């Protein structure tokens, strides 16, 4: 009787959530990527996912990370069949965290040969396709050493971290306004969500740390 009583309760519960199927006629769908094959093929070529795009990810972190940030990091899409390794530098000042972790990567016989470095800070929430968009931009602009996702300084009066206009004859780090959908070249950038070419850190002219 106890089993029957539970069964009746379960049936009564599920009956409250009956799916109302509307009459419809359906057909085979080849899928959205096949719907415009030329466009899809072009996207693959532009994104460069057909060649090596191995990524070392560095997160300078406190002892904990906000739930929403953690979920956004889990949902990031990386190129298919590409290697990704993640390092969390915990309990260090941000600049020191980047410097020490990067030197460790550069001294590693395999990781130092990878193509990209991704810097991602523990309070930034990137979009799921953010890495793919950064890679596509880097593939389109081989002369650039870094492409970053737009993010702003915190609080009232926050400004975009697009520091300094390289076209200005006087070096400066005044914030530039963003341009929707476009790259804005600058003299300095925050590192909250940036993709860097690994080779730039091997340049002996680059100051340490």
Coordinates of C-alpha atoms in Angstrom, one line a residue, residues 86-172:
X86 CA 45.1 26.7 -17.0
X87 CA 47.2 28.2 -14.2
X88 CA 45.8 30.0 -11.2
X89 CA 48.4 32.2 -9.5
X90 CA 47.0 32.5 -6.0
X91 CA 47.7 35.1 -3.3
X92 CA 50.1 37.3 -5.3
X93 CA 49.9 40.9 -6.5
X94 CA 48.5 40.8 -10.0
X95 CA 51.6 42.0 -11.8
X96 CA 53.8 39.5 -9.8
X97 CA 51.3 36.7 -10.6
X98 CA 51.6 37.3 -14.3
X99 CA 55.4 37.8 -14.3
X100 CA 56.2 34.6 -12.2
X101 CA 53.7 32.4 -14.1
X102 CA 54.8 33.7 -17.5
X103 CA 58.5 33.0 -16.7
X104 CA 57.6 29.5 -15.6
X105 CA 55.8 29.0 -18.9
X106 CA 58.7 30.4 -21.0
X107 CA 61.1 28.0 -19.3
X108 CA 59.0 25.0 -20.0
X109 CA 60.2 23.0 -23.0
X110 CA 56.7 22.4 -24.4
X111 CA 54.5 25.2 -23.2
X112 CA 57.0 27.8 -24.4
X113 CA 56.3 26.6 -27.9
X114 CA 52.5 27.1 -27.8
X115 CA 50.9 29.8 -29.8
X116 CA 48.9 32.0 -27.4
X117 CA 48.7 33.2 -23.8
X118 CA 45.3 34.2 -22.4
X119 CA 45.1 36.4 -19.4
X120 CA 41.8 36.2 -17.5
X121 CA 41.2 37.9 -14.2
X122 CA 39.1 36.4 -11.4
X123 CA 36.5 39.2 -11.4
X124 CA 35.8 39.3 -15.2
X125 CA 32.9 37.5 -16.9
X126 CA 33.7 36.9 -20.6
X127 CA 31.1 35.8 -23.1
X128 CA 31.0 32.1 -24.0
X129 CA 32.4 32.8 -27.5
X130 CA 34.9 35.4 -26.4
X131 CA 38.1 33.3 -26.9
X132 CA 36.9 32.4 -30.4
X133 CA 36.4 36.1 -31.3
X134 CA 39.8 37.0 -30.0
X135 CA 41.4 34.3 -32.0
X136 CA 39.6 35.4 -35.2
X137 CA 40.8 38.9 -34.7
X138 CA 44.4 37.8 -34.1
X139 CA 44.3 35.6 -37.3
X140 CA 43.0 38.6 -39.3
X141 CA 45.7 41.0 -37.9
X142 CA 49.0 39.1 -37.7
X143 CA 50.9 42.4 -37.0
X144 CA 49.2 42.7 -33.6
X145 CA 50.7 41.1 -30.5
X146 CA 47.6 41.3 -28.3
X147 CA 43.8 41.7 -28.7
X148 CA 41.7 42.2 -25.7
X149 CA 38.0 42.0 -24.8
X150 CA 36.5 45.4 -23.9
X151 CA 36.1 45.9 -20.2
X152 CA 35.8 49.0 -18.0
X153 CA 37.2 50.3 -14.7
X154 CA 34.9 49.7 -11.8
X155 CA 32.5 52.1 -10.2
X156 CA 30.8 55.4 -11.1
X157 CA 32.6 57.1 -14.0
X158 CA 34.2 53.9 -15.2
X159 CA 36.2 54.2 -18.4
X160 CA 37.1 51.6 -21.0
X161 CA 40.6 50.2 -20.6
X162 CA 41.8 51.4 -24.0
X163 CA 44.7 53.4 -22.8
X164 CA 46.3 56.0 -25.1
X165 CA 46.1 56.7 -28.9
X166 CA 49.2 55.5 -30.8
X167 CA 48.4 58.1 -33.5
X168 CA 49.0 60.9 -31.0
X169 CA 52.6 62.2 -31.4
X170 CA 52.8 62.6 -27.6
X171 CA 52.8 59.2 -25.8
X172 CA 49.9 59.2 -23.4

